[in-house]
C-alpha atoms as a printed R data frame, in Angstrom:
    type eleno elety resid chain resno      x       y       z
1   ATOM     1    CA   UNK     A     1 15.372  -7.223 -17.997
2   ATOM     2    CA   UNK     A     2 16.492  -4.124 -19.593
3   ATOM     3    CA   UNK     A     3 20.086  -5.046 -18.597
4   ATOM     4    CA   UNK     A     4 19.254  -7.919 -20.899
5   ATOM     5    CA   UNK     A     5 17.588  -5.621 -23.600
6   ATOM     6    CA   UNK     A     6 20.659  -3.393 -23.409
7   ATOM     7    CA   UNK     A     7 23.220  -6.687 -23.736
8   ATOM     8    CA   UNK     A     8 21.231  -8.187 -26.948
9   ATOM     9    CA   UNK     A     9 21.667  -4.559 -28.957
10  ATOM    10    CA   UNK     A    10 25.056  -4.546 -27.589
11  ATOM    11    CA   UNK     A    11 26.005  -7.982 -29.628
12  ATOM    12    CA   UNK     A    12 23.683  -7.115 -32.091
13  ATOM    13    CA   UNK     A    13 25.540  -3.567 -32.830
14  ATOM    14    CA   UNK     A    14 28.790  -5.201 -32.273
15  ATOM    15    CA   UNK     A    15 27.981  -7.922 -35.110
16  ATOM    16    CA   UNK     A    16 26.606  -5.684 -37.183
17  ATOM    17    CA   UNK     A    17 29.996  -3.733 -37.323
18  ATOM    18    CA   UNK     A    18 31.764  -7.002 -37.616
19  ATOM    19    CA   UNK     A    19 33.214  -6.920 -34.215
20  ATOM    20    CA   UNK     A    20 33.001 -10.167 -31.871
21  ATOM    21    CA   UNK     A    21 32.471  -9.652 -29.074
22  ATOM    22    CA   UNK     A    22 31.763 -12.629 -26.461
23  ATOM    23    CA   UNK     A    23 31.027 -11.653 -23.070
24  ATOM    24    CA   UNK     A    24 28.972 -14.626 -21.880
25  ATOM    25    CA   UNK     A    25 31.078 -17.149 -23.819
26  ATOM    26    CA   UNK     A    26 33.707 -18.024 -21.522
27  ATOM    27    CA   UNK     A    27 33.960 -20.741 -18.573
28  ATOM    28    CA   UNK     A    28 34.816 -18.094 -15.811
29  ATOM    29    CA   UNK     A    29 31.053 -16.749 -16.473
30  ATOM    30    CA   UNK     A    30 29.240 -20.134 -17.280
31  ATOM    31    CA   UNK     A    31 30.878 -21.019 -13.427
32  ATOM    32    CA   UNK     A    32 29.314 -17.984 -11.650
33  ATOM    33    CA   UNK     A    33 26.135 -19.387  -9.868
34  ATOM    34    CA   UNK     A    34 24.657 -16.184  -8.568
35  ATOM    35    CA   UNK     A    35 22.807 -13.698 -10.886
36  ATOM    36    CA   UNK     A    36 24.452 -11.073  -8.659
37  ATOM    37    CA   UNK     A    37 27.958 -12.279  -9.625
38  ATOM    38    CA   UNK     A    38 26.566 -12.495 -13.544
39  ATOM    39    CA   UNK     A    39 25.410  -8.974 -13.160
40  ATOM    40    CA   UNK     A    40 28.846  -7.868 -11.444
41  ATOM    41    CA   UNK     A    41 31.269 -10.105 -14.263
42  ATOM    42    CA   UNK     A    42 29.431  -8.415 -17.346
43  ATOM    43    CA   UNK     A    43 29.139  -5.004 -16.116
44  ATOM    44    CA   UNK     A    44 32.881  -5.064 -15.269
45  ATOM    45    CA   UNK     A    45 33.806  -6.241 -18.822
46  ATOM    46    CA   UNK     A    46 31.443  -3.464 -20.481
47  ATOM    47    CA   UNK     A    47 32.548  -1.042 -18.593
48  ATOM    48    CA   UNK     A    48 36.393  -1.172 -18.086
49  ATOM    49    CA   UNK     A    49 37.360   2.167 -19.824
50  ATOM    50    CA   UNK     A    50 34.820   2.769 -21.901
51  ATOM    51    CA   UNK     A    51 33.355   6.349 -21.227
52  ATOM    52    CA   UNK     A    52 29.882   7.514 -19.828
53  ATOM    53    CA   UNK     A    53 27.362   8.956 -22.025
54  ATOM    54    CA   UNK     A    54 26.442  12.656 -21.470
55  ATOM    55    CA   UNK     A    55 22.979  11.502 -20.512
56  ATOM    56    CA   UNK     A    56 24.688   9.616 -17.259
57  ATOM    57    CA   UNK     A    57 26.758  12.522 -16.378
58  ATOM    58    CA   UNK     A    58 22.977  14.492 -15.891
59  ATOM    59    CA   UNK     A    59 21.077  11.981 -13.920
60  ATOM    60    CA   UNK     A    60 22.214  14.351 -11.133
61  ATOM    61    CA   UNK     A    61 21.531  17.465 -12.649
62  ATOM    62    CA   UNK     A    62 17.957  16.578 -13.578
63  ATOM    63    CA   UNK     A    63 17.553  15.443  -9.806
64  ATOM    64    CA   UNK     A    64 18.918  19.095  -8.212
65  ATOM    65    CA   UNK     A    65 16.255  20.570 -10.522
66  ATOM    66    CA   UNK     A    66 13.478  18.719  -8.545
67  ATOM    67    CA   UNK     A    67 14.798  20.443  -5.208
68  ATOM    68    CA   UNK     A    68 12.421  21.466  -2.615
69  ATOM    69    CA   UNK     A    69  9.257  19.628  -3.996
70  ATOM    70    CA   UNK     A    70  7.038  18.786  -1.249
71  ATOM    71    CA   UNK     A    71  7.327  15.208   0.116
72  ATOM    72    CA   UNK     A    72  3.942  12.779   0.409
73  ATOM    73    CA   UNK     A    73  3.937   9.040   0.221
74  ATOM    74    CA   UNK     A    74  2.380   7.726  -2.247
75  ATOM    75    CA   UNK     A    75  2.822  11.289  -4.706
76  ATOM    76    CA   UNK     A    76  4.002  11.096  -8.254
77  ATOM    77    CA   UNK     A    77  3.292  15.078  -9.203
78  ATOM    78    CA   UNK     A    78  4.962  17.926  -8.366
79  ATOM    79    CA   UNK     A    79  2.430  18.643  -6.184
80  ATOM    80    CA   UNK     A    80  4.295  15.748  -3.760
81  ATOM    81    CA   UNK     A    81  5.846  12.527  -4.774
82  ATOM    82    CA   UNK     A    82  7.834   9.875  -2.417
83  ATOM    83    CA   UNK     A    83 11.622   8.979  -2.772
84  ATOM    84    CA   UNK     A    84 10.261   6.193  -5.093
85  ATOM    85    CA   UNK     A    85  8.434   8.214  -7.691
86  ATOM    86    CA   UNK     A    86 11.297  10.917  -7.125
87  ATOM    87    CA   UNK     A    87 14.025   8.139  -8.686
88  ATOM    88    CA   UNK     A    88 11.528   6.902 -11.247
89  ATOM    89    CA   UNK     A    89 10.719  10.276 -12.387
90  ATOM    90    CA   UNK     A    90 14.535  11.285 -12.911
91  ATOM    91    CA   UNK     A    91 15.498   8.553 -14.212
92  ATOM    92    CA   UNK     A    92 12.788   8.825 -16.699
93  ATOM    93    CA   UNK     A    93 14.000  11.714 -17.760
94  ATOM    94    CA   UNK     A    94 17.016  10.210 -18.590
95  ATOM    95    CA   UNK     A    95 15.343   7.596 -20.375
96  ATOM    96    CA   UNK     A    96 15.700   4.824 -17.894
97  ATOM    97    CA   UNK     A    97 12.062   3.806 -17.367
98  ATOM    98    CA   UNK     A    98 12.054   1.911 -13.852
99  ATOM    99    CA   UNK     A    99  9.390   0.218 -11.607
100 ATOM   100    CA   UNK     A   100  7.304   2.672  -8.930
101 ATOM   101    CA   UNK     A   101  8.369   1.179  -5.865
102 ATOM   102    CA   UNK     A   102 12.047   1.150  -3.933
103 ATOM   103    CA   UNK     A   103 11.187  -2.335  -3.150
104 ATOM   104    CA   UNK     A   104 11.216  -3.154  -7.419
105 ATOM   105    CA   UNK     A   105 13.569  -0.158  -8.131
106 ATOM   106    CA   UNK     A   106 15.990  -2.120  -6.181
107 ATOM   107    CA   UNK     A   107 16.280  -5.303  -8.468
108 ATOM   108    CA   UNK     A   108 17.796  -3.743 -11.311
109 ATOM   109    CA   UNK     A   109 21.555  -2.082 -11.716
110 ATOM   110    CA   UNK     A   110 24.760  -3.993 -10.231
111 ATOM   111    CA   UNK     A   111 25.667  -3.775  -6.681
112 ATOM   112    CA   UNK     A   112 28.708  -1.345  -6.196
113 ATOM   113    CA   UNK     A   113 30.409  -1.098  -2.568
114 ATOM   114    CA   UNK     A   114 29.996   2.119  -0.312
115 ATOM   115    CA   UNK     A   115 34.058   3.136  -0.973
116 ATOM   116    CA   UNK     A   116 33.054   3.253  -5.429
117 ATOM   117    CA   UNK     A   117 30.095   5.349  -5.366
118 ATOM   118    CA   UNK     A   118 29.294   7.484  -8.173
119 ATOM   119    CA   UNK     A   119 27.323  10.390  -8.572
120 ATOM   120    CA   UNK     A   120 23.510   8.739  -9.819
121 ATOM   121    CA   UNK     A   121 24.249   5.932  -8.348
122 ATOM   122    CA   UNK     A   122 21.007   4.675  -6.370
123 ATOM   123    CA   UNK     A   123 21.412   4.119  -2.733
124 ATOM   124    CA   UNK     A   124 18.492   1.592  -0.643
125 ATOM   125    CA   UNK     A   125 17.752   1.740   2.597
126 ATOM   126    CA   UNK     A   126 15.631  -0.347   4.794
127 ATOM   127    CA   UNK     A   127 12.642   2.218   6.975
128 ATOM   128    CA   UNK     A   128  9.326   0.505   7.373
129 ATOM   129    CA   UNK     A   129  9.960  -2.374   6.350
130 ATOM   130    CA   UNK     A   130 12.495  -5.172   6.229
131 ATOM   131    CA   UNK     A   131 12.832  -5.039   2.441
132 ATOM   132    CA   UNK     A   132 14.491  -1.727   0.354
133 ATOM   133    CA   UNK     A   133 11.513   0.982   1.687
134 ATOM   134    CA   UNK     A   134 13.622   4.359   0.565
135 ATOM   135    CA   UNK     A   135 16.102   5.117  -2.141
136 ATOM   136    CA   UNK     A   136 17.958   8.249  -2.725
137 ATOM   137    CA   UNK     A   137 20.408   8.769  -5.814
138 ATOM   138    CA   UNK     A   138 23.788   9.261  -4.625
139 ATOM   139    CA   UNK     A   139 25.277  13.300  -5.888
140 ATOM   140    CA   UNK     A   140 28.763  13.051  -4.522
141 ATOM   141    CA   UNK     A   141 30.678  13.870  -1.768
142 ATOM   142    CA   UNK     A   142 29.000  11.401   0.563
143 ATOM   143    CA   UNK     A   143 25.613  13.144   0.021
144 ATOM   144    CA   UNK     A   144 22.515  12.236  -1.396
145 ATOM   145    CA   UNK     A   145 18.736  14.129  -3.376
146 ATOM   146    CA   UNK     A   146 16.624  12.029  -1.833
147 ATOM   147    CA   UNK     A   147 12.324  12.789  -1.362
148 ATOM   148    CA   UNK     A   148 12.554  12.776   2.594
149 ATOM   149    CA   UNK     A   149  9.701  11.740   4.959
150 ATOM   150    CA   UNK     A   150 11.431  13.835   7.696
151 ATOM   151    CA   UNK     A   151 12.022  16.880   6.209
152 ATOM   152    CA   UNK     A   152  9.125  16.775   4.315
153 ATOM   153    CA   UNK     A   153 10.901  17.805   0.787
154 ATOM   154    CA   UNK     A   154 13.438  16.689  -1.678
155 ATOM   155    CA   UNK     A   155 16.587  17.559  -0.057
156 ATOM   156    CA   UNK     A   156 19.986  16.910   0.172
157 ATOM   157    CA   UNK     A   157 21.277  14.731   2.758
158 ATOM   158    CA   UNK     A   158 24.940  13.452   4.340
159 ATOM   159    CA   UNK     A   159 24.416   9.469   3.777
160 ATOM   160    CA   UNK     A   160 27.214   9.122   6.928
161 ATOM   161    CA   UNK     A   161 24.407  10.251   9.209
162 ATOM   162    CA   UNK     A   162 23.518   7.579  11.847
163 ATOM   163    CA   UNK     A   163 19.870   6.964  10.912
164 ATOM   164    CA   UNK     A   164 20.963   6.169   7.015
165 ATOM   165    CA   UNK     A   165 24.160   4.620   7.957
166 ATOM   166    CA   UNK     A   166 21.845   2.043  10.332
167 ATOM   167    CA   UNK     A   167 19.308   1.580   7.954
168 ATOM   168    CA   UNK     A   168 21.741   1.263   4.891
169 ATOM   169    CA   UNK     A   169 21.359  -1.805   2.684
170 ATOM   170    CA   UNK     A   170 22.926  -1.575  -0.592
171 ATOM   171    CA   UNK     A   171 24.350   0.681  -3.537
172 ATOM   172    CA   UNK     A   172 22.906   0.038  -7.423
173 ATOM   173    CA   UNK     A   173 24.491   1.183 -10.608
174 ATOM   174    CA   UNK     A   174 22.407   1.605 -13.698
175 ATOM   175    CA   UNK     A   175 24.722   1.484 -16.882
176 ATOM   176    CA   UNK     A   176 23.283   4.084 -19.934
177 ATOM   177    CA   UNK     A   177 25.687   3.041 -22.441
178 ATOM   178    CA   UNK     A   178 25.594   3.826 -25.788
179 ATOM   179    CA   UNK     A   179 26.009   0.857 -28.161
180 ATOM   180    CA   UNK     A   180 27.829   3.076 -30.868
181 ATOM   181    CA   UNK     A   181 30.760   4.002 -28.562
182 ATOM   182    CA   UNK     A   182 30.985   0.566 -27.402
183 ATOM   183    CA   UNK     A   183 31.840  -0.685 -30.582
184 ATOM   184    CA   UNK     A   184 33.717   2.612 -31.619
185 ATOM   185    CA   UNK     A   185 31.166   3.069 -34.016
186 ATOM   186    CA   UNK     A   186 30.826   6.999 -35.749
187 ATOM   187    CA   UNK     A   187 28.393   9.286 -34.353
C-alpha cells in the first residue's frame, strides 16, 4: 500500500513539474500477471540510476545503535523486543512505518535475489512456523542485526550459517525515494 502511496506522489510530483512520466502505461506491464512481477517491473524503472536518499544509506546505522538490547518475544521496548519489533522500530525511525509481525513485514518491498543484497535490505526466514517467523535487516558483507532468540540480544550474525541458510526464504527491498530527485526537482 505505501508502495502505492509512494507511486501516486511520484506522478503527482512528476506532473506537477510538467514531466510525464508513464510507468504503468505500457503493454509489457499491463501483460505481467503476478503482483510480484508488477512490484519487480516498477521498482526496476524507478530505480535504474537514480540515487538513494541519505535516510536509506542510515537504515543500518540506526540498527547498530540498537546493539546488545536484550531479546524477548513478544517485546517492543528497550527493555526487550523480538526481531519483528526490532525491524519495525528502525525502520520507523527512518520513517518507514511497517506492520508488527515478520509474517506482515514480509508483504511489502520487492523481492531481490541473495547475489544483490544491499545493506537494509530485510532478510525472512522461516523458524516456528511455515510462514516468514524472523527477519533480520541485511548490514553487508554477508551479515546481518538481527533480535536473536538464541543469543538472547540484538546481534550481528553471518547469514551463510547453516541454520539461516536452511531456514532462508526470501530477501525484501524497501525503496525511500525522494520524489524531488526523481523528477530532478531543486532542493
Amino acid at each position: 500500500m505505501r508502495l502505492l502511496i509512494l507511486f501516486a506522489g511520484l506522478l503527482f510530483c512528476a506532473s506537477a513539474f510538467g514531466k510525464d512520466i508513464k510507468i504503468f502505461e505500457n503493454d509489457y506491464y499491463n501483460g505481467l500477471k503476478y503482483k510480484y512481477e508488477k512490484e519487480r517491473y516498477m521498482a526496476v524503472m524507478i530505480d535504474d540510476g537514480i540515487p538513494a536518499p541519505d535516510i536509506q544509506n542510515s537504515i543500518v546505522d540506526f540498527a547498530i545503535g540498537l546493539l546488545g538490547i536484550r531479546y524477548r518475544f513478544g517485546g517492543e521496548s528497550i527493555w526487550g523486543m523480538d526481531c519483528s519489533a526490532f525491524v519495525q522500530k528502525v525502520y520507523g525511525m527512518a520513517g518507514i512505518y511497517l506492520p508488527r509481525t515478520a509474517r506482515y513485514q514480509a508483504e511489502y518491498g520487492m523481492y531481490v535475489s541473495r547475489e544483490d543484497l544491499r545493506p537494509g535490505d530485510l532478510l525472512f526466514f522461516r523458524t516456528y512456523a511455515r510462514f516468514p517467523s524472523h527477519v533480520g535487516i541485511y548490514v553487508g558483507e554477508g551479515k546481518m542485526i538481527h533480535a536473536s532468540s538464541a543469543g538472547k540480544r540484538i546481534m550481528i550474525s553471518d547469514i551463510d550459517k547453516d541454520y539461516y541458510l536452511r531456514r532462508f526464504l526470501f530477501a525484501k527491498r524497501l525503496f525511500l525515494y525522494d520524489p524531488e530527485e526523481i523528477v530532478g526537482g531543486e532542493k
